[in-house]
Short mmCIF file of C-alpha atoms in Angstrom, two decimals:
data_model
loop_
_atom_site.label_atom_id
_atom_site.label_comp_id
_atom_site.label_asym_id
_atom_site.label_seq_id
_atom_site.Cartn_x
_atom_site.Cartn_y
_atom_site.Cartn_z
CA MET O 1150 14.96 -51.43 -55.26
CA CYS O 1151 12.18 -49.15 -56.47
CA CYS O 1152 10.06 -50.19 -53.53
CA VAL O 1153 12.90 -49.45 -51.12
CA SER O 1154 13.48 -46.08 -52.80
CA ASP O 1155 9.78 -45.23 -52.60
CA LEU O 1156 9.79 -46.19 -48.93
CA PHE O 1157 12.69 -43.86 -48.17
CA GLN O 1158 10.93 -41.06 -50.09
CA CYS O 1159 7.74 -41.60 -48.09
CA GLU O 1160 9.63 -41.54 -44.81
CA SER O 1161 11.43 -38.34 -45.86
CA LEU O 1162 8.11 -36.76 -46.82
CA LEU O 1163 6.59 -37.83 -43.51
CA GLN O 1164 9.51 -36.28 -41.62
CA VAL O 1165 9.03 -33.04 -43.54
CA VAL O 1166 5.29 -33.01 -42.77
CA VAL O 1167 5.92 -33.70 -39.07
CA ALA O 1168 8.56 -30.97 -38.96
CA VAL O 1169 6.21 -28.46 -40.63
CA VAL O 1170 3.33 -29.29 -38.29
CA ALA O 1171 5.56 -29.16 -35.23
CA GLY O 1172 7.11 -25.90 -36.38
CA GLY O 1173 3.68 -24.44 -37.05
CA ALA O 1174 2.50 -25.44 -33.59
CA VAL O 1175 5.55 -23.84 -31.97
CA LEU O 1176 5.02 -20.69 -34.04
CA TYR O 1177 1.34 -20.55 -33.14
CA PHE O 1178 1.90 -20.95 -29.42
CA GLY O 1179 4.81 -18.54 -29.53
CA LEU O 1180 2.90 -15.81 -31.35
CA PHE O 1181 -0.73 -16.26 -30.39
CA HIS O 1182 -1.03 -18.38 -27.28
CA LYS O 1183 -0.46 -16.45 -24.08
CA ALA O 1184 0.60 -18.73 -21.27
CA SER O 1185 -1.39 -17.88 -18.17
CA MET O 1186 0.64 -17.16 -15.05
CA PRO O 1187 -1.42 -18.39 -12.09
CA ALA O 1188 -2.25 -16.53 -8.90
CA ILE O 1189 0.14 -17.16 -6.03
CA PRO O 1190 -1.59 -17.65 -2.67
CA PHE O 1191 -0.45 -15.74 0.39
CA GLU O 1192 -1.80 -15.05 3.86
CA LEU O 1193 -2.09 -11.80 5.81
CA LYS O 1194 -3.52 -11.58 9.31
CA PRO O 1195 -6.16 -8.85 9.70
CA PRO O 1196 -5.88 -6.43 12.64
CA ALA O 1197 -7.34 -7.69 15.90
CA GLU O 1198 -9.58 -4.63 16.17
CA SER O 1199 -11.58 -5.82 13.16
CA GLN O 1200 -12.93 -8.87 14.96
CA PRO O 1201 -16.63 -8.76 15.97
CA GLY O 1202 -17.03 -8.01 19.64
CA TRP O 1203 -13.59 -6.39 20.04
CA LYS O 1204 -13.79 -3.86 22.89
CA SER O 1205 -10.22 -3.28 24.05
CA GLY O 1206 -10.04 0.36 22.96
CA GLU O 1207 -11.34 3.14 25.16
CA ILE O 1208 -14.52 5.01 24.29
CA LEU O 1209 -13.74 8.59 23.29
CA ASP O 1210 -16.24 11.10 24.71
CA GLN O 1211 -15.83 13.44 21.75
CA PRO O 1212 -14.19 11.45 18.99
CA SER O 1213 -11.86 13.45 16.76
CA ILE O 1214 -9.05 12.64 14.33
CA PHE O 1215 -6.87 15.27 15.99
CA ALA O 1216 -4.72 13.86 18.79
CA GLU O 1217 -4.52 16.41 21.60
CA GLY O 1218 -1.09 18.03 21.70
CA ARG O 1219 0.25 15.78 18.92
CA PRO O 1220 -0.15 17.31 15.45
CA ASP O 1221 2.10 14.53 14.10
CA LEU O 1222 -0.47 11.84 14.95
CA ILE O 1223 -3.92 10.90 13.64
CA GLN O 1224 -6.41 9.64 16.20
CA CYS O 1225 -8.33 6.69 14.74
CA PHE O 1226 -11.70 5.50 16.04
CA ASP O 1227 -14.75 3.48 15.07
CA PRO O 1228 -17.48 5.97 14.02
CA ALA O 1229 -20.17 3.49 15.04
CA THR O 1230 -19.06 3.32 18.67
CA GLY O 1231 -16.53 6.09 19.28
CA ARG O 1232 -14.06 3.43 20.42
CA SER O 1233 -10.38 4.30 19.88
CA LEU O 1234 -8.43 2.28 17.30
CA GLY O 1235 -5.11 3.84 18.28
CA GLN O 1236 -3.04 6.54 16.65
CA VAL O 1237 -1.28 6.57 13.29
CA PRO O 1238 1.75 8.76 12.48
CA ALA O 1239 1.03 11.48 9.93
CA THR O 1240 3.43 11.32 6.98
CA THR O 1241 5.89 14.22 6.82
CA VAL O 1242 6.86 16.04 3.62
CA GLU O 1243 10.35 14.53 3.85
CA GLN O 1244 8.89 11.03 4.12
CA LEU O 1245 6.58 11.76 1.18
CA ASN O 1246 9.47 12.79 -1.04
CA ASP O 1247 11.41 9.67 -0.05
CA LYS O 1248 8.43 7.47 -0.93
CA LEU O 1249 8.05 9.20 -4.30
CA LYS O 1250 11.71 8.57 -5.10
CA ARG O 1251 11.50 4.91 -4.11
CA ALA O 1252 8.38 4.47 -6.22
CA ARG O 1253 10.16 6.11 -9.17
CA GLN O 1254 13.08 3.71 -8.88
CA ALA O 1255 10.83 0.64 -8.68
CA GLN O 1256 8.80 1.78 -11.68
CA LYS O 1257 11.78 1.60 -14.03
CA SER O 1258 11.80 -2.20 -14.02
CA TRP O 1259 8.03 -2.52 -13.65
CA ALA O 1260 7.52 -0.57 -16.90
CA LEU O 1261 9.37 -3.37 -18.72
CA THR O 1262 7.10 -6.16 -17.47
CA THR O 1263 4.69 -7.94 -19.78
CA PHE O 1264 0.93 -7.68 -19.50
CA GLU O 1265 0.85 -11.30 -18.37
CA GLN O 1266 3.22 -10.55 -15.50
CA ARG O 1267 0.96 -7.71 -14.45
CA ARG O 1268 -2.10 -9.94 -14.78
CA GLN O 1269 -0.48 -12.41 -12.41
CA VAL O 1270 -0.21 -9.74 -9.72
CA LEU O 1271 -3.88 -8.83 -10.19
CA ARG O 1272 -4.91 -12.50 -10.16
CA THR O 1273 -2.98 -12.95 -6.94
CA LEU O 1274 -4.68 -9.93 -5.39
CA ASN O 1275 -8.07 -11.03 -6.68
CA GLU O 1276 -7.72 -14.51 -5.18
CA PHE O 1277 -6.80 -13.00 -1.82
CA VAL O 1278 -9.83 -10.68 -1.91
CA LEU O 1279 -12.19 -13.54 -2.74
CA LYS O 1280 -10.75 -15.82 -0.07
CA HIS O 1281 -10.64 -13.16 2.65
CA GLN O 1282 -13.66 -11.04 1.78
CA ARG O 1283 -15.18 -11.41 5.24
CA GLU O 1284 -12.04 -10.07 6.92
CA ILE O 1285 -11.80 -7.21 4.41
CA CYS O 1286 -15.43 -6.25 5.07
CA GLN O 1287 -14.86 -6.28 8.82
CA VAL O 1288 -11.80 -4.03 8.54
CA ALA O 1289 -13.78 -1.57 6.38
CA CYS O 1290 -16.72 -1.70 8.81
CA ARG O 1291 -14.54 -0.97 11.81
CA ASP O 1292 -12.85 2.02 10.19
CA SER O 1293 -15.91 3.60 8.54
CA GLY O 1294 -18.88 2.41 10.61
CA LYS O 1295 -20.73 0.82 7.67
CA THR O 1296 -22.72 -2.41 7.66
CA LEU O 1297 -21.44 -5.73 6.34
CA ILE O 1298 -23.85 -5.67 3.40
CA ASP O 1299 -22.64 -2.19 2.47
CA ALA O 1300 -19.05 -3.40 2.71
CA THR O 1301 -19.82 -6.46 0.61
CA LEU O 1302 -21.50 -4.46 -2.15
CA GLY O 1303 -19.41 -1.31 -2.03
CA GLU O 1304 -15.97 -2.56 -1.04
CA VAL O 1305 -15.45 -6.19 -2.11
CA LEU O 1306 -17.83 -6.66 -5.04
CA THR O 1307 -16.76 -3.44 -6.77
CA THR O 1308 -13.05 -4.12 -6.26
CA ASN O 1309 -13.39 -7.70 -7.46
CA ALA O 1310 -15.29 -6.50 -10.54
CA LYS O 1311 -12.52 -4.03 -11.41
CA LEU O 1312 -9.83 -6.66 -10.92
CA GLN O 1313 -11.62 -9.15 -13.15
CA TRP O 1314 -12.38 -6.56 -15.83
CA THR O 1315 -8.77 -5.38 -15.93
CA ILE O 1316 -7.44 -8.94 -16.06
CA LYS O 1317 -9.77 -9.72 -18.97
CA ASN O 1318 -9.79 -6.44 -20.90
CA GLY O 1319 -6.82 -4.38 -19.74
CA GLU O 1320 -4.40 -5.45 -22.45
CA ASN O 1321 -6.92 -4.84 -25.21
CA ALA O 1322 -7.68 -1.37 -23.83
CA LEU O 1323 -3.97 -0.44 -23.85
CA LYS O 1324 -2.94 -1.96 -27.17
CA ASP O 1325 -1.71 0.28 -30.01
CA ASP O 1326 -4.62 1.89 -31.82
CA SER O 1327 -4.32 2.85 -35.50
CA ARG O 1328 -5.75 6.16 -36.72
CA ASP O 1329 -6.79 7.36 -40.16
CA PRO O 1330 -4.38 10.24 -40.98
CA GLY O 1331 -6.86 11.80 -43.41
CA PHE O 1332 -6.65 12.74 -47.06
CA MET O 1333 -4.03 15.48 -46.68
CA MET O 1334 -1.65 13.08 -44.95
CA MET O 1335 -2.46 9.90 -46.82
CA TYR O 1336 1.26 9.26 -47.26
CA LYS O 1337 1.66 8.84 -43.49
CA ARG O 1338 0.55 6.30 -40.95
CA ALA O 1339 -0.76 7.22 -37.50
CA LYS O 1340 -1.40 5.29 -34.34
CA VAL O 1341 -1.87 5.88 -30.63
CA ILE O 1342 0.68 4.17 -28.39
CA TYR O 1343 -0.05 3.92 -24.67
CA GLN O 1344 3.03 4.20 -22.46
CA PRO O 1345 3.40 4.29 -18.67
CA ARG O 1346 3.44 7.80 -17.21
CA GLY O 1347 5.82 6.96 -14.37
CA VAL O 1348 4.63 7.76 -10.84
CA VAL O 1349 0.96 8.59 -10.41
CA ALA O 1350 -0.83 9.80 -7.29
CA ALA O 1351 -4.33 9.09 -5.96
CA LEU O 1352 -6.00 11.15 -3.26
CA VAL O 1353 -9.06 9.16 -2.25
CA SER O 1354 -12.10 9.73 -0.07
CA TRP O 1355 -13.16 8.06 3.16
CA ASN O 1356 -16.57 6.59 2.25
CA TYR O 1357 -15.19 3.30 0.82
CA PRO O 1358 -11.69 2.88 2.28
CA PHE O 1359 -10.85 -0.43 0.58
CA HIS O 1360 -12.38 0.13 -2.85
CA ASN O 1361 -11.31 3.77 -3.19
CA THR O 1362 -7.76 2.90 -2.17
CA VAL O 1363 -7.18 -0.26 -4.18
CA GLY O 1364 -9.11 0.82 -7.30
CA PRO O 1365 -6.49 3.34 -8.48
CA VAL O 1366 -3.73 0.86 -7.60
CA ILE O 1367 -5.22 -1.71 -10.01
CA SER O 1368 -5.22 0.72 -12.94
CA ALA O 1369 -1.79 2.13 -12.12
CA LEU O 1370 -0.10 -1.26 -11.87
CA PHE O 1371 -1.62 -2.70 -15.03
CA SER O 1372 -0.63 0.34 -17.07
CA GLY O 1373 2.98 0.03 -15.90
CA ASN O 1374 3.04 2.82 -13.35
CA ALA O 1375 4.07 3.20 -9.75
CA ILE O 1376 1.54 4.86 -7.43
CA VAL O 1377 1.46 6.87 -4.22
CA VAL O 1378 -1.93 6.76 -2.48
CA LYS O 1379 -2.96 9.47 -0.04
CA ALA O 1380 -5.94 8.13 1.89
CA SER O 1381 -8.26 10.32 3.88
CA GLU O 1382 -7.13 10.94 7.44
CA HIS O 1383 -10.62 9.83 8.54
CA VAL O 1384 -9.85 6.21 7.59
CA ALA O 1385 -6.11 6.14 8.30
CA TRP O 1386 -6.35 3.06 10.55
CA SER O 1387 -7.18 0.56 7.78
CA MET O 1388 -4.55 1.84 5.34
CA ALA O 1389 -1.75 -0.31 6.76
CA TYR O 1390 -3.76 -3.48 6.06
CA TRP O 1391 -4.57 -2.48 2.47
CA GLU O 1392 -0.95 -1.50 1.83
CA GLN O 1393 0.43 -4.76 3.18
CA MET O 1394 -2.06 -6.67 1.03
CA VAL O 1395 -0.92 -5.02 -2.22
CA LYS O 1396 2.77 -5.18 -1.35
CA ARG O 1397 2.52 -8.88 -0.50
CA ALA O 1398 0.84 -9.57 -3.86
CA LEU O 1399 3.73 -7.82 -5.64
CA ASN O 1400 6.36 -9.52 -3.52
CA VAL O 1401 5.15 -13.11 -3.94
CA CYS O 1402 5.05 -12.55 -7.71
CA GLY O 1403 8.68 -11.47 -7.67
CA HIS O 1404 8.26 -7.70 -8.05
CA ASP O 1405 9.45 -4.74 -5.99
CA PRO O 1406 6.82 -3.83 -3.37
CA GLU O 1407 8.20 -0.27 -3.31
CA LEU O 1408 6.14 0.22 -6.46
CA VAL O 1409 3.15 1.08 -4.27
CA GLN O 1410 3.40 3.65 -1.47
CA PHE O 1411 0.73 4.80 0.97
CA VAL O 1412 0.79 8.08 2.88
CA THR O 1413 -1.51 9.38 5.60
CA GLY O 1414 -1.85 12.92 6.81
CA PHE O 1415 -3.82 16.11 6.82
CA ALA O 1416 -4.29 18.82 4.18
CA ASP O 1417 -0.61 19.78 4.21
CA ILE O 1418 0.54 16.39 2.95
CA GLY O 1419 -2.19 16.41 0.30
CA SER O 1420 -0.99 19.79 -0.95
CA ALA O 1421 2.63 18.62 -0.97
CA LEU O 1422 1.66 15.59 -3.05
CA THR O 1423 -0.39 17.51 -5.62
CA MET O 1424 2.33 20.17 -6.00
CA SER O 1425 5.20 17.71 -6.28
CA PRO O 1426 7.18 17.73 -9.56
CA LEU O 1427 7.81 14.00 -8.96
CA VAL O 1428 4.16 13.16 -9.71
CA ASP O 1429 3.15 12.53 -13.34
CA HIS O 1430 -0.64 12.25 -12.93
CA ILE O 1431 -3.17 12.85 -10.15
CA THR O 1432 -6.50 11.15 -9.43
CA PHE O 1433 -8.74 12.81 -6.86
CA ILE O 1434 -11.99 11.51 -5.33
CA GLY O 1435 -13.84 14.00 -3.17
CA SER O 1436 -15.81 17.24 -3.07
CA PRO O 1437 -15.91 19.89 -5.82
CA GLU O 1438 -14.46 22.44 -3.40
CA VAL O 1439 -11.34 20.40 -2.70
CA GLY O 1440 -11.19 19.30 -6.34
CA LYS O 1441 -10.65 22.93 -7.33
CA LEU O 1442 -7.75 23.19 -4.89
CA VAL O 1443 -6.19 20.02 -6.31
CA MET O 1444 -6.37 21.41 -9.85
CA LYS O 1445 -4.85 24.68 -8.70
CA SER O 1446 -1.95 22.92 -6.98
CA ALA O 1447 -1.35 20.60 -9.93
CA SER O 1448 -1.24 23.52 -12.35
CA ALA O 1449 2.14 24.59 -10.93
CA ASN O 1450 3.74 21.66 -12.81
CA LEU O 1451 0.99 21.20 -15.42
CA THR O 1452 0.33 17.78 -13.89
CA PRO O 1453 -2.68 16.07 -15.54
CA VAL O 1454 -5.62 15.60 -13.17
CA THR O 1455 -8.63 13.26 -13.15
CA LEU O 1456 -11.43 14.27 -10.78
CA GLU O 1457 -14.35 12.25 -9.43
CA LEU O 1458 -16.53 14.69 -7.54
CA GLY O 1459 -19.79 14.60 -5.63
CA GLY O 1460 -23.17 15.14 -7.30
CA LYS O 1461 -26.87 15.40 -6.62
CA ASP O 1462 -28.15 12.14 -8.05
CA CYS O 1463 -31.83 11.88 -8.83
CA ALA O 1464 -34.34 9.07 -9.32
CA ILE O 1465 -37.59 9.55 -11.24
CA VAL O 1466 -40.74 7.56 -10.44
CA PHE O 1467 -43.69 7.53 -12.85
CA ALA O 1468 -47.25 6.78 -11.83
CA ASP O 1469 -47.33 3.43 -13.66
CA ALA O 1470 -44.20 2.12 -11.91
CA ASP O 1471 -44.41 -1.20 -10.05
CA MET O 1472 -43.94 0.11 -6.51
CA SER O 1473 -43.22 -3.38 -5.12
CA GLN O 1474 -40.04 -3.38 -7.19
CA CYS O 1475 -39.32 0.33 -7.28
CA ILE O 1476 -39.37 1.25 -3.59
CA PRO O 1477 -36.97 -1.46 -2.30
CA VAL O 1478 -34.42 -0.42 -4.95
CA LEU O 1479 -34.79 3.23 -3.97
CA MET O 1480 -34.42 2.40 -0.28
CA ARG O 1481 -31.17 0.57 -1.00
CA GLY O 1482 -29.95 3.53 -3.05
CA VAL O 1483 -30.84 5.96 -0.28
CA ILE O 1484 -29.59 4.26 2.89
CA GLN O 1485 -26.55 2.41 1.50
CA ASN O 1486 -23.45 3.44 3.42
CA ALA O 1487 -25.58 5.88 5.45
CA SER O 1488 -26.09 7.88 2.23
CA GLN O 1489 -22.31 8.54 2.04
CA ASN O 1490 -22.28 7.31 -1.51
CA CYS O 1491 -20.91 9.00 -4.64
CA ILE O 1492 -23.84 7.77 -6.72
CA GLY O 1493 -26.34 7.46 -3.89
CA ILE O 1494 -29.88 8.71 -4.49
CA GLU O 1495 -30.35 12.14 -2.92
CA ARG O 1496 -33.53 13.29 -4.68
CA ILE O 1497 -36.62 11.43 -5.88
CA LEU O 1498 -39.00 13.06 -8.35
CA VAL O 1499 -42.42 11.38 -8.28
CA GLN O 1500 -45.23 11.85 -10.81
CA GLU O 1501 -48.21 13.56 -9.24
CA GLY O 1502 -50.59 10.60 -9.57
CA ALA O 1503 -48.38 8.39 -7.42
CA TYR O 1504 -47.01 11.04 -5.05
CA ASP O 1505 -49.16 10.61 -1.92
CA LYS O 1506 -49.07 6.82 -1.93
CA PHE O 1507 -45.33 6.83 -2.60
CA VAL O 1508 -44.61 9.26 0.24
CA ALA O 1509 -46.70 7.25 2.70
CA GLU O 1510 -44.82 4.03 1.90
CA MET O 1511 -41.40 5.71 2.06
CA GLU O 1512 -42.32 7.25 5.41
CA ARG O 1513 -43.27 3.84 6.80
CA ARG O 1514 -40.04 2.24 5.59
CA ILE O 1515 -37.68 5.04 6.67
CA LYS O 1516 -39.18 5.07 10.17
CA ALA O 1517 -38.34 1.36 10.41
CA VAL O 1518 -34.64 1.75 9.52
CA ARG O 1519 -32.47 0.51 12.40
CA LEU O 1520 -29.13 2.22 13.13
CA GLY O 1521 -26.24 0.45 14.82
CA ALA O 1522 -22.71 -0.90 14.98
CA VAL O 1523 -22.70 -4.13 13.01
CA LEU O 1524 -19.54 -5.58 14.58
CA ASP O 1525 -20.95 -5.01 18.07
CA ASP O 1526 -24.71 -5.43 17.61
CA GLY O 1527 -24.76 -8.17 14.98
CA ASP O 1528 -25.64 -7.86 11.32
CA ALA O 1529 -29.25 -9.05 11.73
CA GLY O 1530 -30.36 -6.05 13.81
CA VAL O 1531 -28.72 -3.24 11.80
CA ASP O 1532 -29.96 -1.72 8.53
CA CYS O 1533 -27.79 1.40 8.42
CA GLY O 1534 -24.43 2.24 9.95
CA ALA O 1535 -22.79 5.38 11.28
CA MET O 1536 -21.46 8.46 9.50
CA VAL O 1537 -17.74 9.02 9.15
CA LEU O 1538 -17.89 12.80 9.57
CA SER O 1539 -19.74 14.16 12.58
CA ASN O 1540 -18.72 17.74 11.74
CA CYS O 1541 -21.29 17.76 8.92
CA PHE O 1542 -24.26 17.33 11.26
CA GLY O 1543 -24.69 21.06 11.82
CA ARG O 1544 -24.70 21.65 8.07
CA LEU O 1545 -27.34 18.93 7.57
CA GLU O 1546 -29.61 20.39 10.25
CA SER O 1547 -29.22 23.84 8.70
CA LEU O 1548 -30.24 22.60 5.26
CA ILE O 1549 -33.28 20.82 6.67
CA ALA O 1550 -34.32 23.89 8.70
CA ASP O 1551 -34.00 26.10 5.62
CA ALA O 1552 -36.20 23.75 3.59
CA VAL O 1553 -38.87 23.55 6.30
CA SER O 1554 -38.90 27.34 6.64
CA LYS O 1555 -39.64 27.57 2.91
CA GLY O 1556 -42.53 25.09 2.91
CA ALA O 1557 -41.03 21.58 2.95
CA ARG O 1558 -42.25 18.95 5.41
CA CYS O 1559 -39.83 16.83 7.44
CA LEU O 1560 -41.81 13.63 8.00
CA VAL O 1561 -39.01 11.55 9.52
CA GLY O 1562 -35.75 12.39 11.28
CA GLY O 1563 -33.84 15.60 10.72
CA HIS O 1564 -31.44 15.51 13.70
CA PRO O 1565 -28.37 13.70 15.04
CA TYR O 1566 -29.22 10.45 16.78
CA VAL O 1567 -27.92 9.43 20.19
CA HIS O 1568 -27.72 5.65 20.03
CA PRO O 1569 -28.81 3.99 23.30
CA ARG O 1570 -25.96 1.45 23.16
CA HIS O 1571 -23.38 3.66 21.44
CA PRO O 1572 -23.91 7.23 22.68
CA CYS O 1573 -20.48 8.27 21.35
CA GLY O 1574 -21.18 6.90 17.88
CA GLN O 1575 -21.76 9.27 14.97
CA TYR O 1576 -25.35 8.74 13.82
CA PHE O 1577 -27.88 10.92 12.02
CA GLU O 1578 -31.56 10.02 11.92
CA PRO O 1579 -32.79 8.63 8.59
CA THR O 1580 -34.64 11.63 7.20
CA LEU O 1581 -37.53 12.09 4.78
CA LEU O 1582 -38.07 15.62 3.47
CA VAL O 1583 -41.03 16.14 1.10
CA ASP O 1584 -42.58 19.03 -0.86
CA VAL O 1585 -39.08 20.31 -1.66
CA THR O 1586 -38.74 23.10 -4.25
CA PRO O 1587 -35.75 24.35 -6.27
CA ASP O 1588 -35.40 27.55 -4.22
CA MET O 1589 -34.34 25.59 -1.11
CA ASP O 1590 -30.62 25.31 -0.27
CA ILE O 1591 -30.79 21.53 0.00
CA THR O 1592 -31.51 21.20 -3.72
#
């Protein structure tokens, strides 16, 4: 009987141990283990115009974003060829307000989602970008005239890096953060709690249409916000593809695609967006001059503003530098995206002992840079693409002329370039200006 009793006691103890272990496992996984929600694949056909060799559009003699007699339309064209990509309707103020209201409504439920649900949307978008990076690069090339390598580095790689960083670190960056209240308030506790703002706006520049457009969307969505993106009218053609991509990612994950809204238009729609009381935060990427106008408009409602403005980035080369490594890096920094780069190298300061040799090598390399339309000419024969804005050519020539008049030497380039195969493309000769001093306008 004692043996039987001991047996029952052992079995009871074993059951208790199993129950405790099982309960502990459930508690651990419930509190600490975050189940990963996988990416959901989807497909989206890129526009036909993005295919290499596409030539169905007419060549515009004097390409311009303004459609003659139609202020409600934006004329789209490939800067590398001058070939028309069709016309896109400019968003009206009434349409803008409607989009803001729809985004506001969608944000109410989105603000209640978990970080893991938001990560799933970003994983889904990230998988699409990785799988379709060639198509994305071609769309960006067609709308902005850049090369495929510039699109790979500046559009896809950067966007993918931001997606992966946000997926990995976003939750930690937004978690509650305790603060020391200090001696005088030792009886209190303090912490920073991050909450969604509501509807945010992003007014983005034309130099990287995919990255500049999707980058603010990534941050807005992960932080629980809705977003309205106003893309530059100079790259309005590709916006429909980017918008469909983001909306599809939201939709397949079971969320309201109205959370993200895109608008296209001229300065009037930008002003209406920055002055709107329906906007809770504004991000602007562009020039200091326009940045000041954005801040002024936003001040009417005390809307917070984040500005990313242009600069005058400089590289410094010392005499003991390894030129075999240094010069190729500088060339990439100078010619990437036809120098239409927020952090592109615009000035190089060279130590006197290396100056002459450095200048001679840069002159040789810059003279060898080949301009062209990568989707028409092939990637192998093109080092540098076209420029999105042709109306800046006069300003560039003026700056170069001023520098030369004050003692600088223009060793290469200095003028617009008429491409033999693409005479209506928007090209400027790769230019090397040396002996520049601080009193010149170009500095």
